[in-house]
PDB file of C-alpha atoms in Angstrom:
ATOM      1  CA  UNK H   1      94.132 -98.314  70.947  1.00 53.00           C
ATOM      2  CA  UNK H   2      97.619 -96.828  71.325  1.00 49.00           C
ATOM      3  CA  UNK H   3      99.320 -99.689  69.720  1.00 50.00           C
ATOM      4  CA  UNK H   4      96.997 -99.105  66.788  1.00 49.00           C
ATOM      5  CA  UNK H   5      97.662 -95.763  66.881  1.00 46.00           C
ATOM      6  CA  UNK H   6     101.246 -96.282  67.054  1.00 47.00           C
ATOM      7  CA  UNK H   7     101.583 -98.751  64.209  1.00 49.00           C
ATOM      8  CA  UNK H   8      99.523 -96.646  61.446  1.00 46.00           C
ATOM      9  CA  UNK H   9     102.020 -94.101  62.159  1.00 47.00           C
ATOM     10  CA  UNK H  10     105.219 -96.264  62.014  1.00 46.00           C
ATOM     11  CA  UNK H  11     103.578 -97.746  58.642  1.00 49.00           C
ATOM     12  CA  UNK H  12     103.086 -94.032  57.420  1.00 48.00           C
ATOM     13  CA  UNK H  13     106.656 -93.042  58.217  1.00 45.00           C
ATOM     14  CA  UNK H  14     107.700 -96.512  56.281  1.00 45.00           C
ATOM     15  CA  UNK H  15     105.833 -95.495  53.299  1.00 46.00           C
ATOM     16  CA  UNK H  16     106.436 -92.476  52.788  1.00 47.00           C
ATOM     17  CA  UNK H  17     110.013 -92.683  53.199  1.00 47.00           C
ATOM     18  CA  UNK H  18     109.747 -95.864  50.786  1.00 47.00           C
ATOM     19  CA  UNK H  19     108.216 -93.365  48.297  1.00 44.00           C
ATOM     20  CA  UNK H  20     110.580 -90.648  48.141  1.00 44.00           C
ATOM     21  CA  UNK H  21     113.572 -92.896  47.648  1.00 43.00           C
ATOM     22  CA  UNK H  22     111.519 -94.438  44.729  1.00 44.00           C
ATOM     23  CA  UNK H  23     110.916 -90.914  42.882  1.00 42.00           C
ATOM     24  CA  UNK H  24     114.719 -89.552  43.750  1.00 43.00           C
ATOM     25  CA  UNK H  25     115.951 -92.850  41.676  1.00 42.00           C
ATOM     26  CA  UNK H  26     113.227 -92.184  38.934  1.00 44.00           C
ATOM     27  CA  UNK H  27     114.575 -88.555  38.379  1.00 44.00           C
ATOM     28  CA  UNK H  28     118.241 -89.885  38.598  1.00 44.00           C
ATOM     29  CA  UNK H  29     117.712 -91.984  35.121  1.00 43.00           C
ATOM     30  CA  UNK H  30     115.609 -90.026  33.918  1.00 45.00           C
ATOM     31  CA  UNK H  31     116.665 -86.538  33.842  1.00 41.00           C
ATOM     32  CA  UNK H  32     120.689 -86.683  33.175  1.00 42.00           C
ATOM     33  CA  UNK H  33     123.089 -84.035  34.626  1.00 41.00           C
ATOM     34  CA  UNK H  34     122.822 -80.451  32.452  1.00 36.00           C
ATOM     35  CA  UNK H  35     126.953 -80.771  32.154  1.00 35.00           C
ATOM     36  CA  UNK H  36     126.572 -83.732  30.152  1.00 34.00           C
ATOM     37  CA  UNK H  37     124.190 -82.977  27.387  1.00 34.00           C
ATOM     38  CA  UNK H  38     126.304 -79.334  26.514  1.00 33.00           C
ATOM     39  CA  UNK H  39     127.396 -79.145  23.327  1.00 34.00           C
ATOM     40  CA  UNK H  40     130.714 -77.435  22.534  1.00 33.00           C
ATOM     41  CA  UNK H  41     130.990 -74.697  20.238  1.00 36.00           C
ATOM     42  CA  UNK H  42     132.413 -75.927  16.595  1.00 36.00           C
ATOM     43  CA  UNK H  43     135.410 -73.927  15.745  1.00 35.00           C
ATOM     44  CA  UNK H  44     135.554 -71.517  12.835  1.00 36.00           C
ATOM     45  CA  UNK H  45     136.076 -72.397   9.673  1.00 37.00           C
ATOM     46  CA  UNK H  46     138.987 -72.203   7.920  1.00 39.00           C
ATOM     47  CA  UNK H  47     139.263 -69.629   5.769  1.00 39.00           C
ATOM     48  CA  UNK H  48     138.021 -70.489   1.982  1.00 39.00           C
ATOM     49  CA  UNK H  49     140.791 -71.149  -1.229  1.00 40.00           C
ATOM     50  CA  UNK H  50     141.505 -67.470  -2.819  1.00 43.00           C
ATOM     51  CA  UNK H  51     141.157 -69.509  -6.258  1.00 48.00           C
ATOM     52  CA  UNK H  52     138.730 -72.083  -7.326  1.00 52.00           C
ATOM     53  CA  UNK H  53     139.459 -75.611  -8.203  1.00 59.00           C
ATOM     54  CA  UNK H  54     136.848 -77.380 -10.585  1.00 57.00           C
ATOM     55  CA  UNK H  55     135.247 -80.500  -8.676  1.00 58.00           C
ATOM     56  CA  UNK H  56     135.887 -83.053 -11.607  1.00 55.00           C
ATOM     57  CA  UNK H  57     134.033 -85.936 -11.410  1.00 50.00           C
ATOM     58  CA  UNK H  58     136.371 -88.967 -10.785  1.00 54.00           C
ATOM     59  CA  UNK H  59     133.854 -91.036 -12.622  1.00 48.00           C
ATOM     60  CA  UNK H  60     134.082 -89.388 -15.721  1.00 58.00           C
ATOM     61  CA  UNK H  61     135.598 -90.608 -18.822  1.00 73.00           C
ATOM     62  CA  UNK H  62     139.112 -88.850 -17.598  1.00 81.00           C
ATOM     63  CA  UNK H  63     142.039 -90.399 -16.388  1.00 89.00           C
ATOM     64  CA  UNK H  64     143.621 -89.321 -13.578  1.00 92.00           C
ATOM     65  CA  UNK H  65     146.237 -86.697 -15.481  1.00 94.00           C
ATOM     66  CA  UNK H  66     143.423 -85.194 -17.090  1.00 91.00           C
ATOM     67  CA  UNK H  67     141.589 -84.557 -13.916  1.00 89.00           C
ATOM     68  CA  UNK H  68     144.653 -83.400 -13.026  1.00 92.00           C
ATOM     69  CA  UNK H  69     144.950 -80.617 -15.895  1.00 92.00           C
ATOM     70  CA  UNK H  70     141.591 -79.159 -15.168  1.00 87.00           C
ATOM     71  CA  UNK H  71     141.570 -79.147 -11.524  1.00 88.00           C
ATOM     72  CA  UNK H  72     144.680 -77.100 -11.832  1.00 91.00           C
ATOM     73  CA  UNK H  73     145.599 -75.826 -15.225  1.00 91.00           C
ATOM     74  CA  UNK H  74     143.770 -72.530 -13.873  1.00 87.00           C
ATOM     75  CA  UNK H  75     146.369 -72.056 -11.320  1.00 90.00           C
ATOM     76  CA  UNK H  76     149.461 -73.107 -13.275  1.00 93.00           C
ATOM     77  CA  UNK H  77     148.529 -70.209 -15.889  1.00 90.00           C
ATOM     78  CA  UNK H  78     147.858 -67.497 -13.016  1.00 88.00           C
ATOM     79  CA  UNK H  79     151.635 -68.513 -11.715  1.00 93.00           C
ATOM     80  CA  UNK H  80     152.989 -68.263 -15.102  1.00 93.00           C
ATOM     81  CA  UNK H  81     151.606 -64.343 -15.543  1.00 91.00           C
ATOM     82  CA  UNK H  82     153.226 -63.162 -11.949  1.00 91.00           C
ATOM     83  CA  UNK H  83     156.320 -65.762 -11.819  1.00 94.00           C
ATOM     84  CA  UNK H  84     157.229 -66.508 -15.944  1.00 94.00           C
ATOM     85  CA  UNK H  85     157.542 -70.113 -15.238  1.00 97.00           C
ATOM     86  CA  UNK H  86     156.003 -71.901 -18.268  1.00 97.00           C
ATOM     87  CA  UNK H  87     152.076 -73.261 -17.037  1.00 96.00           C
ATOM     88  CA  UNK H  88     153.785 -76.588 -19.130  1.00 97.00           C
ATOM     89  CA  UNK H  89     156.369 -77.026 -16.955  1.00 98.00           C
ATOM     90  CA  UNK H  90     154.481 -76.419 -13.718  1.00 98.00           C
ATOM     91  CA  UNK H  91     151.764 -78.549 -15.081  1.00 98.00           C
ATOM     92  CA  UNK H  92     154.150 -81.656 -15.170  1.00 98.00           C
ATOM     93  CA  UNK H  93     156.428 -80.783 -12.347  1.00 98.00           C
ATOM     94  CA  UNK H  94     153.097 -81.050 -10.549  1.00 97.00           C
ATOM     95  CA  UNK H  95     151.254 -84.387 -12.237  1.00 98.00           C
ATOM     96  CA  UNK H  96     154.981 -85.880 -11.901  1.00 96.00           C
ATOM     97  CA  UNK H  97     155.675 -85.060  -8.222  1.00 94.00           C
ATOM     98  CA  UNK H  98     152.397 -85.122  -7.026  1.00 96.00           C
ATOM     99  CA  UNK H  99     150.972 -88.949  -8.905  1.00 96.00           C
ATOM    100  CA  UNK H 100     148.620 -87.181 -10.515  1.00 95.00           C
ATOM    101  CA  UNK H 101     147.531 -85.541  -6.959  1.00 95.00           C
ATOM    102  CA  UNK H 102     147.756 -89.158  -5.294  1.00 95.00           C
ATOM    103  CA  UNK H 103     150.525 -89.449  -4.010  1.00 95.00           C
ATOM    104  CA  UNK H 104     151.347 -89.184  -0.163  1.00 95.00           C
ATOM    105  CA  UNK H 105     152.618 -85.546  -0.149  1.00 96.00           C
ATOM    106  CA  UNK H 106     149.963 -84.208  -2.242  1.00 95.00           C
ATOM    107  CA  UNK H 107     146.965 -86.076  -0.591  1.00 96.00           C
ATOM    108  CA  UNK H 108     148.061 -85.520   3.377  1.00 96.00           C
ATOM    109  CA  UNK H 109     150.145 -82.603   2.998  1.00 96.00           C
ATOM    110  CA  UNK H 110     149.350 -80.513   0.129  1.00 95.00           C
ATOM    111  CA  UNK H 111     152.805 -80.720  -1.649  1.00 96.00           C
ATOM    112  CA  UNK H 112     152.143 -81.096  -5.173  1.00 96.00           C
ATOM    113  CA  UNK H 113     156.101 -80.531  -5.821  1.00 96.00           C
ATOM    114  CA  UNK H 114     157.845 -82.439  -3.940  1.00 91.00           C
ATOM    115  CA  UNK H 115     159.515 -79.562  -1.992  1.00 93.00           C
ATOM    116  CA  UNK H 116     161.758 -80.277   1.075  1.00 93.00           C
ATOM    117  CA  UNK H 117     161.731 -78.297   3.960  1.00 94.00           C
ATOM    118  CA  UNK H 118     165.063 -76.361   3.593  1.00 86.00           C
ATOM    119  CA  UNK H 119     164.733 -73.898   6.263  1.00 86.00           C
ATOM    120  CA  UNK H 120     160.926 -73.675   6.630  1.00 91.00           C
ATOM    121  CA  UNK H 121     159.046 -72.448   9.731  1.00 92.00           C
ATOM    122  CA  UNK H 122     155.873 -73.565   8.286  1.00 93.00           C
ATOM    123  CA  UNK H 123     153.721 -77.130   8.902  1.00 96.00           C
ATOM    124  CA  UNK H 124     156.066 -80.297   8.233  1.00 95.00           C
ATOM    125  CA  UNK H 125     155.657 -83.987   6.962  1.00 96.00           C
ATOM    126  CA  UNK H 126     157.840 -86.401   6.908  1.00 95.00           C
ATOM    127  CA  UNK H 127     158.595 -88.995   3.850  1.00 92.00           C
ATOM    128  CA  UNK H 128     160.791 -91.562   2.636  1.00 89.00           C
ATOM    129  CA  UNK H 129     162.682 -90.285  -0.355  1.00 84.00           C
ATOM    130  CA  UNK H 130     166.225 -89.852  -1.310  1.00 78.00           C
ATOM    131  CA  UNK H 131     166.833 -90.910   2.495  1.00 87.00           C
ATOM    132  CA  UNK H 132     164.142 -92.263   5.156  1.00 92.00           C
ATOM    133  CA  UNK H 133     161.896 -89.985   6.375  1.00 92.00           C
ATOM    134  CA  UNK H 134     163.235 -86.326   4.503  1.00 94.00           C
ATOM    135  CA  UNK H 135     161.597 -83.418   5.902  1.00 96.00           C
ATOM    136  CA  UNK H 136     158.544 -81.954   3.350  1.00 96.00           C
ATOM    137  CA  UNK H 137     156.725 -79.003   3.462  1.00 96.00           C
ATOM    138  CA  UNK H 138     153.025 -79.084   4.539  1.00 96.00           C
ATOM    139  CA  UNK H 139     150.318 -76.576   3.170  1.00 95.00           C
ATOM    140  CA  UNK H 140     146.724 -75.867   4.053  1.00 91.00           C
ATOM    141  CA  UNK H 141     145.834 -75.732   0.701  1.00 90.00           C
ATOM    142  CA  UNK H 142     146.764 -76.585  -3.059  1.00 90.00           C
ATOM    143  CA  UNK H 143     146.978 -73.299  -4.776  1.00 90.00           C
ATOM    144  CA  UNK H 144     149.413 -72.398  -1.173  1.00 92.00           C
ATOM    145  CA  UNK H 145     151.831 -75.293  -2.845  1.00 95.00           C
ATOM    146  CA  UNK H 146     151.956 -73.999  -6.446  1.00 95.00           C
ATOM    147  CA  UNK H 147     152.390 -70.317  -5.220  1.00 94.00           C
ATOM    148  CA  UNK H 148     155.490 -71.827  -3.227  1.00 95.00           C
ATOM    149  CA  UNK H 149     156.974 -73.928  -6.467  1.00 96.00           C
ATOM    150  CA  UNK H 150     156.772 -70.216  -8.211  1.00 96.00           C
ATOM    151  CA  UNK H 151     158.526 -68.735  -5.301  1.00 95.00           C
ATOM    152  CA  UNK H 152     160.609 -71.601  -4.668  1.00 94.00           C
ATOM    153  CA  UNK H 153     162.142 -70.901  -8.372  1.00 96.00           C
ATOM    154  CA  UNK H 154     162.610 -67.593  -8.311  1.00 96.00           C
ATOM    155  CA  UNK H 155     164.273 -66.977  -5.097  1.00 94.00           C
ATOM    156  CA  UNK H 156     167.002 -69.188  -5.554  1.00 93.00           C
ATOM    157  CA  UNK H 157     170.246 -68.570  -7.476  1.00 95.00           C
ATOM    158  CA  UNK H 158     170.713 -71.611  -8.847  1.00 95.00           C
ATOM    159  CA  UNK H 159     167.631 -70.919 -11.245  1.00 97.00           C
ATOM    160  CA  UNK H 160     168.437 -67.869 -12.441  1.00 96.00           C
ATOM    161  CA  UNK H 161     169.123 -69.029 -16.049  1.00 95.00           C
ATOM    162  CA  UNK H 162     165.773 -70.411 -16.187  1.00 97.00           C
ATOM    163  CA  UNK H 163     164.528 -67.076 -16.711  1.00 96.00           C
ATOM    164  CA  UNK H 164     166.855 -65.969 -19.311  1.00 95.00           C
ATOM    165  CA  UNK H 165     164.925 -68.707 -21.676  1.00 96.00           C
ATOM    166  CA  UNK H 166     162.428 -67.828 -24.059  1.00 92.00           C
ATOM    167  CA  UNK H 167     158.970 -68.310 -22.341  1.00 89.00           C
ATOM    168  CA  UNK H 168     157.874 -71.167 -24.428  1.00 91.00           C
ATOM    169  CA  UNK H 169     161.234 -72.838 -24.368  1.00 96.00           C
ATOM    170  CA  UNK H 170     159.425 -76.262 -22.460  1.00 97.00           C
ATOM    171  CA  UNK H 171     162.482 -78.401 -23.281  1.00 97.00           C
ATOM    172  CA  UNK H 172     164.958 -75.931 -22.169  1.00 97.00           C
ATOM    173  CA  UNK H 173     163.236 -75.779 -18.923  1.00 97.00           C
ATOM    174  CA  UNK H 174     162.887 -79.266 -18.270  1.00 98.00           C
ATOM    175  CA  UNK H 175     166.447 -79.599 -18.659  1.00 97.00           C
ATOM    176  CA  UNK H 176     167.731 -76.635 -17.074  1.00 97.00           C
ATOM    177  CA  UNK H 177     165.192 -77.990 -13.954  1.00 96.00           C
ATOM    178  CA  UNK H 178     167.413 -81.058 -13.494  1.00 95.00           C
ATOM    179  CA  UNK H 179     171.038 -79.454 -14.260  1.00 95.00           C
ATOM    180  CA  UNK H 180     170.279 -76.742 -11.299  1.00 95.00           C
ATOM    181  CA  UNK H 181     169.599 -79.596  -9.286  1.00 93.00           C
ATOM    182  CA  UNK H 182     166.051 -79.903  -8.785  1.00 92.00           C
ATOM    183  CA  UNK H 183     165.988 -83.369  -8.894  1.00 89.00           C
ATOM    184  CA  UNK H 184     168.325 -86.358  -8.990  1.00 87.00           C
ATOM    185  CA  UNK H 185     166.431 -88.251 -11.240  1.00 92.00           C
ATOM    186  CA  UNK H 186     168.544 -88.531 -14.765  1.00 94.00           C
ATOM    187  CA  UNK H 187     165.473 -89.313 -16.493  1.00 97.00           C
ATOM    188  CA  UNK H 188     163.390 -86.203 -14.956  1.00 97.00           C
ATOM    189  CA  UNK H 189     163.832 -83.700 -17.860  1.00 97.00           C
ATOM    190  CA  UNK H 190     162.359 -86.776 -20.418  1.00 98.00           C
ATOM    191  CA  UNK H 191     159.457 -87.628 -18.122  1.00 97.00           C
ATOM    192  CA  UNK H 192     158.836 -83.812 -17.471  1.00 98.00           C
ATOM    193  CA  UNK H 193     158.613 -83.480 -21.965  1.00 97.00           C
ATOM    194  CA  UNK H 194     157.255 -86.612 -22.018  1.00 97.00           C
ATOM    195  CA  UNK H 195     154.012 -85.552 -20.324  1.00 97.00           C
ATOM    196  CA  UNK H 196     153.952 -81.910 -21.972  1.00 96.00           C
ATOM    197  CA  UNK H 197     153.863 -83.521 -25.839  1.00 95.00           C
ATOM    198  CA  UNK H 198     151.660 -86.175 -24.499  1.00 94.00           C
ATOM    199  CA  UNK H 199     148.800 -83.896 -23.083  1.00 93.00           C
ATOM    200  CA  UNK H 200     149.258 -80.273 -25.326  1.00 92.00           C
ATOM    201  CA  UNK H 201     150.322 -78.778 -22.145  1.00 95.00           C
ATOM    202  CA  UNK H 202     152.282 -76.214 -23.829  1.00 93.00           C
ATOM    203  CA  UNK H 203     148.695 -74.729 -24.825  1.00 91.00           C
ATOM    204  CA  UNK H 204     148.571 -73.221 -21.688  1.00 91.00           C
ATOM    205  CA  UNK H 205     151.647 -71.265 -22.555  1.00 92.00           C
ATOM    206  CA  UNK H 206     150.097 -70.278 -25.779  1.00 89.00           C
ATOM    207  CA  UNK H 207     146.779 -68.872 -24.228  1.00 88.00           C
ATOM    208  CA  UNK H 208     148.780 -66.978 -21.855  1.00 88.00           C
ATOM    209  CA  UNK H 209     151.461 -65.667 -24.128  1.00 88.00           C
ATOM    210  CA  UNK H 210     148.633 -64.827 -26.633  1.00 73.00           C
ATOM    211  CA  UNK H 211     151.229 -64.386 -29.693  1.00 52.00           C
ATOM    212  CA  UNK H 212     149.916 -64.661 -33.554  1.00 40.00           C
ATOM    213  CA  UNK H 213     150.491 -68.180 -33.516  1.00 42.00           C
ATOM    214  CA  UNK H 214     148.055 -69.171 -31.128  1.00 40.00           C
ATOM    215  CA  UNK H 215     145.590 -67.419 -33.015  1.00 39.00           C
ATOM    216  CA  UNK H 216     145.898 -70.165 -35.250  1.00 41.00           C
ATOM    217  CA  UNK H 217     146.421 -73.034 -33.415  1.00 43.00           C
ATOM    218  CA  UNK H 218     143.426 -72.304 -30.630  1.00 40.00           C
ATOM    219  CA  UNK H 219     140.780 -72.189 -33.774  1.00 40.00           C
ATOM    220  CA  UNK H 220     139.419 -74.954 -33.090  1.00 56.00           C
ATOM    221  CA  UNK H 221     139.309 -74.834 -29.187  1.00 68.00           C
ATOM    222  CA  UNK H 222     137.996 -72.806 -26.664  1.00 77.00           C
ATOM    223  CA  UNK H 223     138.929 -72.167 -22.843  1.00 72.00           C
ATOM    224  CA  UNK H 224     135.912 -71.572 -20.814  1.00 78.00           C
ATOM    225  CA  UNK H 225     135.638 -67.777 -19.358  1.00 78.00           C
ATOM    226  CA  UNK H 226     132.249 -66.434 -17.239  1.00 76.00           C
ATOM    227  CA  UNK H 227     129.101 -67.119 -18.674  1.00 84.00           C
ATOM    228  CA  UNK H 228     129.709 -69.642 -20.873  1.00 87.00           C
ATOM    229  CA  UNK H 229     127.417 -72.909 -21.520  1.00 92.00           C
ATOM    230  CA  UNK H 230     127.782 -75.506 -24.168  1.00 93.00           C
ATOM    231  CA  UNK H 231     124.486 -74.583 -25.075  1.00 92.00           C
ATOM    232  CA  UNK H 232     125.829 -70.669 -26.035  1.00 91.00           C
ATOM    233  CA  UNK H 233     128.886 -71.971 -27.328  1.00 90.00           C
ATOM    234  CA  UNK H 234     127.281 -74.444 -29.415  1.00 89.00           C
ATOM    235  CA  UNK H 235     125.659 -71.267 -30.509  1.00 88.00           C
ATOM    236  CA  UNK H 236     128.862 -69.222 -31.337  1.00 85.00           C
ATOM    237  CA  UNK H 237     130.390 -72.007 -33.253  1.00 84.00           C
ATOM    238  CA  UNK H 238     127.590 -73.586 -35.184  1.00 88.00           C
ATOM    239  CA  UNK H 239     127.796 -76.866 -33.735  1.00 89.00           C
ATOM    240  CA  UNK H 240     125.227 -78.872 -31.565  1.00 92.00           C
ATOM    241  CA  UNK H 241     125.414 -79.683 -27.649  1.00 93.00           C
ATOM    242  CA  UNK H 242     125.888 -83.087 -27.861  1.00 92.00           C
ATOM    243  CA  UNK H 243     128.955 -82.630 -30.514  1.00 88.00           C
ATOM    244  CA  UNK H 244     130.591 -80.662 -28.195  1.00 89.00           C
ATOM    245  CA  UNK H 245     129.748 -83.728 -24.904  1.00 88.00           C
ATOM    246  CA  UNK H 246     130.859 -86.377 -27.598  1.00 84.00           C
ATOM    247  CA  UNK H 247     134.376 -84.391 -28.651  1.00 79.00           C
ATOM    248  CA  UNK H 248     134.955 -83.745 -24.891  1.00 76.00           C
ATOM    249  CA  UNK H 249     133.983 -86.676 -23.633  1.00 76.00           C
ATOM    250  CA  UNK H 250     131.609 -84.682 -20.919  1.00 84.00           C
ATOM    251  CA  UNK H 251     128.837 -87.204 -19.043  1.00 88.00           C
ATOM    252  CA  UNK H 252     126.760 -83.431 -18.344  1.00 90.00           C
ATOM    253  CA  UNK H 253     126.303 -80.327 -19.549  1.00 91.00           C
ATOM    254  CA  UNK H 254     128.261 -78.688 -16.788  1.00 90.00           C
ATOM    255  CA  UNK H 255     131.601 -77.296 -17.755  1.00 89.00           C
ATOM    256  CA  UNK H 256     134.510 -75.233 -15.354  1.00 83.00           C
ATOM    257  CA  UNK H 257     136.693 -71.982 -15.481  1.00 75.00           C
ATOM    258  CA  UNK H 258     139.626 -71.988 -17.481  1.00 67.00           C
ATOM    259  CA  UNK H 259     138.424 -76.071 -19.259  1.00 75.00           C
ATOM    260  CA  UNK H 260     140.375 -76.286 -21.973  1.00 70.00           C
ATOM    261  CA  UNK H 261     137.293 -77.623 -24.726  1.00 79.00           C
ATOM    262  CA  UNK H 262     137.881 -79.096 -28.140  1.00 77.00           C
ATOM    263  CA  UNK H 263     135.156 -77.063 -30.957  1.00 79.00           C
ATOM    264  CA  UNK H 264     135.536 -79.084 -33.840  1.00 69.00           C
ATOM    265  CA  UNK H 265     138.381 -81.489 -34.687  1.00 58.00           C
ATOM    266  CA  UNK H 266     141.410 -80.778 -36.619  1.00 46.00           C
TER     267      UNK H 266
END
């Protein structure tokens, strides 16, 4: 009777200790550590663009300059009322050192102009130009490169003269750009003219200098201000919506601040 006694309990100790071991691995792989399911906090965000750049749709009817001009032609003319550098010229400077806003600097560094570092504290990059791997500038944003270019001008010396020109004086720029020693490409002030004749960027001088003349030559364009649809402006010009998509090339009715838009045609 005592051996049975004694083996019921041995088998109860067995069991039970069988039992909790079981449920202490069940629990393990089930219910994970609380350290490893915390999530960490994102950061902030960085702080939004002061101006806004139109999202152009890379599968419209555009090339890549002319995405170019109306993601930025905005900006260039809000440089040209504080700084006096032509929009034309900043316009090209930036399609021409940028590729259009593909090349290396511009894409991974912000650098539209093709600015070396020259004694800046700021973000860096480095690129093969001149000479292997040249120190760039780096910005957090766009608009921070083409306020730069503007200041970049007119706190240097060697650019003075630039200023003494007459404000639509594209040609004189572009060569004055390369005598001060902007850049060492001989061809640079025909590329830089090239582009400006080739894509009416001296319009953006015109709307900004707002002189007689452009009365006459903007009557058949508009620049889009606040408010405006093609529907209203098909309205205020006595032409239909899809005109105004077929002279424009537009795939939608959607349209951006500061577009440059072609009414009727000459």
């Amino acid at each position: 009777m005592k051996k049975i006694v004694v083996f019921l309990l041995v088998s109860f100790v067995v069991f039970s200790c069988g039992s909790k071991k079981k449920i202490v691995t069940k629990r393990d792989k089930r219910t994970p550590k609380t350290e490893h399911v915390i999530v960490s906090p994102k950061t902030a965000t960085q702080p939004k663009e002061v101006t806004t750049i139109p999202n152009v749709a890379e599968n419209s009817n555009l090339n890549a300059v002319e995405i170019y001009i109306l993601k930025y032609n905005a900006i260039a003319m809000d440089e040209m009322r504080t700084s006096k550098i032509p929009a034309s010229i900043t316009l090209a400077q930036g399609i021409l050192e940028s590729g259009s806003g593909k090349g290396r600097l511009s894409v991974e560094a912000n650098n539209h102009f093709g600015i070396k570092c020259h004694g800046w504290t700021g973000e860096k990059i480095y690129h093969d130009d001149d000479r292997s791997q040249e120190c760039f500038r780096k910005y957090d944003y766009p608009h921070s490169s083409f306020k730069d270019h503007s200041e970049f001008l007119t706190g240097r010396g060697r650019y003075a003269q630039l200023f003494k020109l007459k404000p639509d004086d594209y040609k004189g720029w572009a060569n004055g750009l390369r005598a001060a020693g902007y850049a060492t490409d001989r061809k640079y002030p025909e590329k830089l003219i090239s582009l400006i004749e080739r894509y009416n960027l001296d319009k953006y001088d015109i709307i900004i200098l707002s002189n007689k003349s452009a009365v006459k030559d903007m009557s058949f364009n508009h620049i889009v201000i606040t408010g405006d649809t093609l529907y209203s402006l098909s309205k205020k010009y006595n032409t239909t919506v899809d005109e105004l998509k077929r002279l424009n090339s537009l795939n939608s009715n959607e349209i951006s601040l500061g577009q440059f838009l072609i009414i009727k045609p000459n």
